[in-house]
Coordinates of C-alpha atoms in Angstrom, one line a residue:
M215 CA -1.4 -5.5 -34.9
P216 CA -3.8 -2.3 -35.4
R217 CA -1.7 1.2 -35.4
I218 CA -4.0 3.8 -34.0
A219 CA -3.6 7.4 -34.0
I220 CA -4.8 9.4 -31.2
I221 CA -5.3 13.4 -32.0
G222 CA -4.6 15.7 -28.9
A223 CA -2.5 14.6 -25.6
G224 CA -5.1 16.4 -23.0
I225 CA -6.9 14.3 -20.6
T226 CA -8.6 12.4 -22.8
G227 CA -6.1 11.8 -25.4
V228 CA -3.5 10.2 -22.8
T229 CA -6.2 8.3 -20.9
S230 CA -7.2 6.4 -23.9
A231 CA -3.6 6.3 -25.0
Y232 CA -3.3 4.1 -21.5
A233 CA -6.7 2.0 -22.0
L234 CA -5.7 1.5 -25.3
S235 CA -2.0 0.4 -25.1
K236 CA -3.1 -1.6 -22.2
L237 CA -5.4 -4.2 -24.8
G238 CA -2.2 -3.9 -27.0
Y239 CA -2.5 -1.8 -29.6
I240 CA 0.3 0.3 -31.5
V241 CA -0.8 4.1 -30.5
T242 CA 1.1 6.5 -31.2
V243 CA -0.6 10.6 -29.7
Y244 CA -0.2 13.6 -31.7
D245 CA -0.8 17.2 -30.7
R246 CA 0.3 20.5 -31.8
Q247 CA 1.9 21.2 -28.5
R248 CA 5.4 20.5 -27.4
Y249 CA 4.6 18.7 -24.4
P250 CA 1.3 16.8 -23.3
A251 CA -1.6 18.5 -21.4
M252 CA -0.5 22.1 -22.4
E253 CA -3.9 23.5 -23.3
T254 CA -7.0 23.0 -21.5
S255 CA -5.8 20.2 -19.6
Y256 CA -2.9 22.7 -18.1
A257 CA -4.5 24.5 -15.2
N258 CA -8.3 24.1 -14.8
G259 CA -10.0 24.2 -11.6
G260 CA -8.5 20.6 -10.4
Q261 CA -12.1 19.3 -9.3
L262 CA -12.6 15.5 -9.7
S263 CA -16.5 16.5 -9.1
A264 CA -19.4 13.9 -9.2
S265 CA -21.3 16.9 -7.5
N266 CA -21.0 19.3 -10.3
A267 CA -22.6 16.9 -12.9
E268 CA -25.8 18.9 -13.2
V269 CA -25.8 19.5 -16.8
W270 CA -26.6 23.2 -17.5
N271 CA -29.4 22.5 -20.2
S272 CA -32.3 24.6 -17.8
A273 CA -34.4 27.1 -18.3
A274 CA -33.1 28.8 -15.4
T275 CA -29.5 28.8 -16.6
V276 CA -31.0 30.5 -19.7
M277 CA -32.6 33.4 -17.5
K278 CA -29.4 33.6 -15.7
G279 CA -27.4 33.8 -19.1
L280 CA -29.3 36.6 -20.2
R281 CA -29.8 38.5 -16.6
W282 CA -25.6 38.2 -17.1
M283 CA -25.2 39.4 -21.1
W284 CA -24.2 43.0 -20.2
R285 CA -22.0 42.6 -17.0
R286 CA -18.4 42.4 -18.2
N287 CA -17.8 40.5 -15.1
A288 CA -20.8 38.1 -14.9
P289 CA -19.9 34.4 -14.7
L290 CA -21.0 33.7 -18.1
L291 CA -20.5 35.7 -21.0
L292 CA -21.6 35.7 -24.8
N293 CA -20.1 37.6 -27.1
P294 CA -23.0 38.9 -28.7
R295 CA -21.4 38.8 -32.3
P296 CA -22.9 37.0 -35.1
S297 CA -21.7 33.5 -35.7
W298 CA -23.4 30.8 -37.3
H299 CA -21.5 28.1 -35.1
K300 CA -22.0 29.7 -32.2
Y301 CA -26.0 30.3 -32.5
S302 CA -26.2 27.3 -33.7
W303 CA -24.8 25.7 -30.9
L304 CA -27.1 27.5 -28.5
A305 CA -30.3 26.5 -30.8
Q306 CA -29.3 22.9 -29.9
F307 CA -28.6 23.8 -26.7
M308 CA -32.0 25.0 -25.5
A309 CA -33.8 22.2 -27.6
Q310 CA -32.0 19.8 -24.9
I311 CA -33.7 21.1 -22.0
P312 CA -36.0 18.6 -22.4
N313 CA -33.2 16.2 -21.1
Y314 CA -32.0 18.0 -18.0
R315 CA -33.0 15.3 -16.0
R316 CA -32.2 12.3 -17.7
N317 CA -28.5 13.8 -19.0
T318 CA -27.7 15.1 -15.3
I319 CA -28.3 11.4 -14.0
A320 CA -26.4 9.7 -16.7
T321 CA -23.7 12.6 -15.9
T322 CA -23.6 11.8 -12.3
R323 CA -22.9 8.0 -13.1
L324 CA -20.4 8.2 -15.6
A325 CA -18.3 10.7 -13.1
I326 CA -18.5 8.3 -10.2
E327 CA -17.7 5.6 -12.5
A328 CA -14.8 7.2 -13.5
R329 CA -13.4 8.6 -10.1
Q330 CA -12.2 4.2 -9.5
H331 CA -10.6 4.4 -13.0
L332 CA -8.0 7.5 -12.4
F333 CA -7.4 6.1 -8.7
D334 CA -6.3 2.7 -10.0
M335 CA -4.1 4.5 -13.1
A336 CA -2.6 6.7 -10.6
E337 CA -1.6 4.0 -8.1
E338 CA -0.5 1.8 -10.7
E339 CA 1.8 3.7 -12.3
G340 CA 3.0 5.4 -8.8
I341 CA 1.6 8.6 -10.3
A342 CA 1.9 11.7 -7.6
F343 CA -0.5 14.8 -8.6
D344 CA -1.4 16.8 -5.2
L345 CA -4.4 14.5 -5.0
E346 CA -7.0 15.8 -1.9
R347 CA -9.4 13.4 -1.2
R348 CA -11.2 15.8 1.0
G349 CA -14.8 16.1 -0.5
I350 CA -16.3 19.4 -2.1
L351 CA -18.2 21.7 -0.3
H352 CA -20.8 23.8 -2.2
I353 CA -22.0 27.3 -0.8
Y354 CA -24.8 28.9 -1.3
H355 CA -25.8 32.8 0.0
D356 CA -29.7 32.7 0.1
A357 CA -32.4 30.7 0.7
A358 CA -33.8 30.3 -2.8
S359 CA -30.7 29.4 -4.6
F360 CA -30.1 27.0 -1.9
E361 CA -33.7 25.8 -2.3
T362 CA -32.9 25.5 -6.0
A363 CA -29.9 23.1 -5.4
R364 CA -32.1 20.6 -3.2
R365 CA -33.7 20.2 -6.4
A366 CA -30.8 19.1 -8.8
N367 CA -29.3 17.3 -5.6
A368 CA -32.3 15.2 -5.4
L369 CA -31.0 14.1 -9.4
L370 CA -27.4 14.1 -8.2
R371 CA -28.4 11.1 -5.9
E372 CA -30.5 9.4 -7.6
G373 CA -27.5 9.1 -9.8
G374 CA -25.6 7.5 -6.8
L375 CA -24.3 10.3 -5.2
E376 CA -23.5 10.4 -1.6
R377 CA -24.3 14.2 -1.2
Y378 CA -26.2 16.0 1.3
A379 CA -27.3 19.4 2.9
V380 CA -25.2 21.2 5.9
S381 CA -26.2 24.3 7.9
S382 CA -23.8 27.7 7.4
E383 CA -22.2 26.5 11.0
E384 CA -21.5 22.8 9.4
A385 CA -20.2 24.1 6.2
R386 CA -17.5 26.1 8.6
G387 CA -16.8 23.1 11.0
I388 CA -16.0 21.1 7.4
E389 CA -13.9 24.0 6.4
P390 CA -12.6 26.4 9.3
A391 CA -10.7 28.6 6.8
L392 CA -13.9 29.7 5.2
Q393 CA -14.2 33.3 6.5
T394 CA -17.3 34.4 5.4
G395 CA -20.6 33.1 6.3
C396 CA -23.4 31.2 4.1
H397 CA -27.0 30.0 3.9
G398 CA -26.1 26.6 3.7
G399 CA -24.6 24.0 1.3
F400 CA -24.0 20.3 0.1
Y401 CA -21.1 18.5 0.7
T402 CA -20.0 15.5 -1.1
P403 CA -17.4 13.6 1.2
S404 CA -15.9 11.2 -2.1
D405 CA -15.3 14.0 -4.3
A406 CA -11.6 15.0 -4.8
T407 CA -9.4 17.3 -6.2
G408 CA -6.0 17.2 -7.9
D409 CA -3.5 18.8 -10.7
I410 CA -4.8 17.6 -13.9
H411 CA -1.3 19.0 -15.8
K412 CA 0.4 16.4 -12.8
F413 CA -1.6 13.4 -13.7
T414 CA -1.8 13.8 -17.3
S415 CA 1.8 14.7 -17.7
G416 CA 2.5 11.7 -15.6
L417 CA 0.0 9.1 -17.4
A418 CA 1.5 10.0 -20.7
Q419 CA 5.0 9.0 -19.3
A420 CA 3.7 5.5 -18.3
C421 CA 2.1 5.4 -21.8
E422 CA 5.8 5.6 -23.3
R423 CA 6.9 3.4 -20.7
R424 CA 4.4 0.9 -22.1
G425 CA 5.5 1.6 -25.8
V426 CA 3.0 4.4 -26.8
K427 CA 5.0 7.0 -29.3
F428 CA 4.1 10.7 -28.7
V429 CA 4.1 13.0 -31.7
Q430 CA 4.6 16.5 -30.3
D431 CA 4.9 19.9 -32.2
A432 CA 2.7 18.2 -35.1
D433 CA 0.2 20.4 -36.6
I434 CA -2.3 17.9 -38.7
R435 CA -3.2 19.2 -41.6
N436 CA -5.2 16.7 -43.2
I437 CA -6.4 13.4 -42.7
S438 CA -7.1 11.5 -46.3
R439 CA -10.2 9.1 -45.9
D440 CA -10.6 7.6 -49.4
S441 CA -8.5 4.3 -48.4
R442 CA -7.1 2.5 -45.4
P443 CA -5.0 2.6 -44.2
Y444 CA -5.6 6.5 -43.1
V445 CA -3.3 9.0 -44.2
L446 CA -2.0 12.2 -41.8
D447 CA -0.3 14.8 -43.4
V448 CA 1.3 16.6 -40.3
L449 CA 3.9 19.5 -40.5
R450 CA 6.5 19.8 -38.2
D451 CA 9.1 21.7 -36.2
D452 CA 6.9 25.1 -36.7
G453 CA 5.6 23.7 -40.6
R454 CA 9.3 23.8 -41.6
E455 CA 9.0 19.8 -42.1
R456 CA 6.2 17.9 -43.7
E457 CA 5.2 14.1 -43.1
Q458 CA 3.0 11.9 -43.7
H459 CA 1.7 9.0 -41.1
E460 CA -0.3 5.5 -41.6
A461 CA -3.0 4.2 -39.2
D462 CA -5.2 1.6 -39.8
A463 CA -7.9 3.6 -37.0
I464 CA -7.9 6.9 -35.7
V465 CA -9.2 8.2 -32.1
V466 CA -10.1 12.5 -31.9
C467 CA -9.4 13.6 -28.7
A468 CA -8.6 16.9 -29.5
G469 CA -11.4 19.0 -27.6
A470 CA -12.1 22.4 -29.0
A471 CA -10.8 21.4 -32.3
S472 CA -12.5 18.3 -32.6
R473 CA -15.0 19.4 -34.8
Q474 CA -12.7 20.4 -37.2
F475 CA -11.5 16.8 -37.5
A476 CA -14.5 15.3 -37.6
R477 CA -15.6 17.2 -40.9
Q478 CA -12.3 15.8 -42.6
L479 CA -13.2 12.3 -41.1
G480 CA -17.2 13.1 -43.0
D481 CA -18.8 13.2 -39.5
T482 CA -20.9 16.0 -38.2
L483 CA -19.8 16.8 -34.1
N484 CA -21.5 20.3 -33.0
I485 CA -18.6 21.3 -30.2
Y486 CA -18.2 24.9 -29.0
P487 CA -15.3 26.6 -27.3
V488 CA -16.4 27.6 -24.1
K489 CA -13.6 29.7 -22.3
G490 CA -13.0 29.5 -18.6
Y491 CA -10.6 31.2 -16.2
S492 CA -8.4 30.4 -13.1
I493 CA -5.5 31.6 -11.3
S494 CA -3.0 30.2 -9.3
V495 CA -2.1 31.6 -5.9
H496 CA 1.2 30.6 -4.8
L497 CA 1.2 30.3 -1.0
D498 CA 4.7 31.5 -0.3
D499 CA 4.4 32.2 3.6
A500 CA 3.3 30.7 6.3
Q501 CA 0.0 32.8 7.0
S502 CA -1.2 31.9 3.3
Q503 CA -0.9 28.6 3.8
A504 CA -2.4 28.3 6.9
S505 CA -5.3 30.8 5.7
A506 CA -6.0 28.7 2.4
P507 CA -8.7 26.0 2.7
S508 CA -7.9 22.3 2.1
V509 CA -11.6 21.5 1.1
S510 CA -12.4 22.2 -2.5
L511 CA -15.2 25.0 -2.6
L512 CA -17.8 25.9 -4.8
D513 CA -19.6 29.3 -4.5
E514 CA -22.8 29.0 -6.1
A515 CA -23.4 32.8 -6.7
A516 CA -20.1 33.4 -8.4
K517 CA -19.7 30.3 -10.5
I518 CA -16.3 29.7 -8.9
V519 CA -14.5 26.5 -7.8
T520 CA -11.2 26.1 -5.7
S521 CA -8.6 23.4 -5.2
R522 CA -5.7 23.3 -3.1
L523 CA -2.9 21.7 -5.0
G524 CA 0.6 21.7 -2.6
D525 CA 1.7 25.1 -2.0
R526 CA -1.3 26.5 -4.6
F527 CA -4.5 27.8 -4.3
R528 CA -6.4 27.4 -7.3
V529 CA -9.6 29.5 -7.8
A530 CA -11.3 29.1 -11.5
G531 CA -14.4 30.3 -13.2
T532 CA -16.5 32.2 -15.5
A533 CA -17.7 31.0 -19.0
E534 CA -17.1 32.9 -22.1
F535 CA -18.7 32.6 -25.3
N536 CA -16.5 34.3 -27.3
G537 CA -15.3 31.5 -29.9
F538 CA -11.5 30.5 -30.0
N539 CA -10.3 33.5 -28.6
M540 CA -7.6 32.6 -26.2
D541 CA -6.9 36.4 -24.7
I542 CA -6.9 36.5 -20.8
R543 CA -8.8 39.4 -20.0
A544 CA -8.0 41.4 -16.7
E545 CA -11.9 41.9 -16.6
R546 CA -12.5 38.5 -16.3
V547 CA -9.3 37.5 -14.0
Q548 CA -9.7 40.7 -11.1
P549 CA -13.2 39.0 -10.0
L550 CA -11.2 35.3 -9.0
V551 CA -8.4 37.7 -7.0
D552 CA -11.4 39.6 -5.7
W553 CA -13.2 36.6 -4.7
T554 CA -9.7 35.5 -3.1
R555 CA -9.8 38.0 -1.1
K556 CA -12.7 38.6 0.2
H557 CA -13.0 34.9 1.7
F558 CA -9.7 34.4 2.5
P559 CA -7.9 37.2 3.8
G560 CA -5.3 35.7 4.9
I561 CA -4.2 34.5 1.8
R562 CA -1.7 36.9 0.4
T563 CA -2.3 37.6 -3.5
S564 CA 1.3 39.0 -4.5
R565 CA 2.0 36.2 -6.8
V566 CA -0.8 35.1 -8.9
V567 CA -0.8 33.2 -12.1
P568 CA -3.4 33.7 -14.7
W569 CA -4.6 31.1 -17.2
C570 CA -7.6 30.5 -19.5
G571 CA -8.5 27.4 -21.7
L572 CA -11.2 26.4 -23.9
R573 CA -14.0 23.8 -22.6
P574 CA -15.0 21.7 -25.4
M575 CA -18.7 21.7 -25.2
T576 CA -21.4 19.3 -27.2
P577 CA -25.2 21.1 -26.7
N578 CA -26.2 18.4 -24.5
M579 CA -23.6 18.6 -22.3
L580 CA -22.3 14.7 -22.9
P581 CA -19.1 13.3 -24.1
R582 CA -19.0 11.9 -27.5
V583 CA -17.4 8.9 -27.5
G584 CA -17.6 5.8 -30.0
P585 CA -17.4 5.2 -33.8
G586 CA -17.9 7.7 -36.2
K587 CA -19.6 6.9 -39.8
R588 CA -16.2 5.4 -41.6
P589 CA -14.7 2.5 -40.2
G590 CA -11.9 3.0 -37.6
V591 CA -12.7 6.3 -36.7
F592 CA -13.4 7.1 -33.3
Y593 CA -14.3 10.0 -30.8
N594 CA -13.7 10.6 -27.1
T595 CA -14.8 14.2 -26.9
G596 CA -16.9 17.1 -25.9
H597 CA -16.3 16.8 -22.3
G598 CA -17.4 20.2 -21.4
H599 CA -16.2 21.4 -17.5
L600 CA -15.9 17.9 -16.4
G601 CA -13.0 16.4 -18.6
W602 CA -11.0 15.9 -15.3
T603 CA -13.8 14.2 -14.0
L604 CA -15.0 11.9 -16.7
S605 CA -12.2 11.3 -18.9
A606 CA -10.9 7.9 -16.8
A607 CA -14.1 6.3 -17.7
T608 CA -14.6 7.6 -21.2
A609 CA -11.4 6.0 -22.1
Q610 CA -12.7 3.3 -21.0
M611 CA -15.5 3.3 -23.2
L612 CA -13.3 4.0 -25.8
A613 CA -11.2 1.2 -25.7
A614 CA -14.7 -1.6 -25.4
S615 CA -15.8 0.2 -28.4
V616 CA -12.5 0.1 -30.5
S617 CA -12.0 -3.2 -29.8
A618 CA -15.0 -4.0 -30.6
A619 CA -15.1 -3.2 -33.7
M620 CA -11.2 -4.2 -34.7
P621 CA -9.7 -6.4 -31.8
A622 CA -6.1 -5.6 -30.9
R623 CA -5.0 -9.0 -31.8
Q624 CA -7.0 -9.3 -35.3
A625 CA -3.4 -8.6 -37.5
G626 CA -1.9 -11.1 -35.4

């Protein structure tokens, strides 16, 4: 029976482990953190959002980014300090602008497919993750941005998404807790929200029940690629123990770190870490709970998304090009708090937990799923801001790719 090593215990690694274990593979998941889902899969915006499938490769996005460069609290921030990785990535990103339409439609279709896979996993394994299936409402504050969104909406609908325009009054009807007006919006009733950390942790437990092994606190320093089986050089217990583990196949699901593992395995994978921030506002009193919206929102002007996660209100946003920097900067968190106070003044912000994570983004905004150059090497990574949305579908794609190359029962 083939032994498969998955690098990364975030949402893509755990969904991949689940899909492969159901096919009968011997699966081991490695992660440098002590528990699954402790990095980018810990506290994201919570949206399972086919409605947010529009790729960023457009001239309009580039122009916005240039205007925002010198604003410290801008939704998109680029550290201009020279970096070959950053600027080569940006050059490839710009080169993908002609593919904006095709890639947006493809991402929409994948996101729609992914939702049902994820719901099926949760139902089969009994995973509770604060799921809300109330849709997502995008709001726009002026006519120009609303008309721009109408053009993007045509592509989402071409990809198969049910999404329709609503007036300011209709938007307030969909989410009565919204205190401020807007020019209009687009509503996607089939979208949902949920806690990515709860789901991933629950699915990891389901994987263990199916025989998947998790090796946590595992820093993989090197992968021998000269012969098979592959040999993973693993540091354990904060580097005090060194172990060697063998595998017939490697699946890289390491988020922003996937680029370095691909290099070890002889592949070129241009993934850049784009930092995003979130706050979890704890709804500790009845007034806060009544004032927080139940429908997920996306404010186009501020590039802020929200999710109601039980007794917490998750507010997330910003895109920061600053390498692997993981500092939680006060000037990036404060706009999320200020936005909450402005639009939902009844919510107390006395207990707010900030967080940041690194979105693993490819230049064309599409995940890399499938085999590498070497036999037994596979990838399921590079999902960018849509890892939570797309992972359940890309796990099925990954499992199909592995099964085609090395059937689970070939050794039996």
